[in-house]
XYZ file of C-alpha atoms in Angstrom:
67
model
C -57.540 7.298 -51.449
C -56.269 5.988 -48.108
C -56.067 9.556 -46.808
C -59.664 10.264 -47.851
C -60.921 7.013 -46.374
C -59.210 7.682 -43.048
C -59.761 11.427 -42.675
C -62.404 12.458 -45.193
C -62.222 15.577 -47.316
C -59.931 18.409 -46.302
C -56.361 19.576 -46.103
C -53.624 17.029 -46.855
C -50.506 19.112 -46.219
C -49.026 22.610 -46.254
C -45.904 23.448 -48.264
C -43.512 26.240 -47.308
C -40.687 27.357 -49.577
C -37.187 27.631 -48.075
C -33.987 28.988 -49.598
C -31.767 26.094 -48.505
C -33.336 22.693 -47.830
C -30.133 21.228 -46.369
C -29.906 24.044 -43.819
C -33.628 23.716 -43.049
C -33.249 19.963 -42.482
C -30.269 20.488 -40.158
C -32.144 23.162 -38.194
C -35.247 20.988 -37.807
C -33.126 18.048 -36.618
C -31.218 20.272 -34.151
C -34.513 21.528 -32.714
C -35.881 18.005 -32.339
C -38.660 18.393 -34.899
C -40.149 15.077 -36.066
C -38.611 15.048 -39.553
C -39.783 12.181 -41.769
C -36.778 12.414 -44.116
C -33.105 11.893 -43.282
C -32.166 13.405 -46.654
C -34.113 15.773 -48.912
C -36.222 13.933 -51.473
C -36.760 14.890 -55.096
C -40.077 16.673 -55.531
C -41.933 17.911 -58.605
C -40.549 21.431 -58.202
C -37.242 20.837 -56.409
C -36.072 19.129 -53.207
C -38.214 18.676 -50.119
C -38.508 17.281 -46.603
C -41.629 16.504 -44.590
C -42.361 17.044 -40.900
C -44.650 14.617 -39.072
C -48.046 16.035 -38.066
C -47.495 15.106 -34.405
C -44.998 17.979 -34.151
C -46.902 20.501 -36.282
C -50.328 20.649 -34.631
C -51.724 17.834 -36.752
C -50.704 19.141 -40.184
C -48.241 17.366 -42.472
C -45.702 20.077 -43.315
C -43.502 20.099 -46.424
C -40.430 22.329 -46.715
C -39.427 22.849 -50.348
C -36.364 24.332 -52.039
C -37.360 25.118 -55.617
C -34.912 24.198 -58.355
């Protein structure tokens, strides 16, 4: 509800599937992307990391490795 109160209706985040979340995390860190996670977190469908919207044109981005 905080998201809706602050931003109203609309897109919350975009999820992209990756083959290897550990490699994706390392690549994002090497490139200086604003990664919100220092380690992949458990997600409903596997393991994931999130990138801060300030580095992704205002969209919260999730990278997911399905289990």
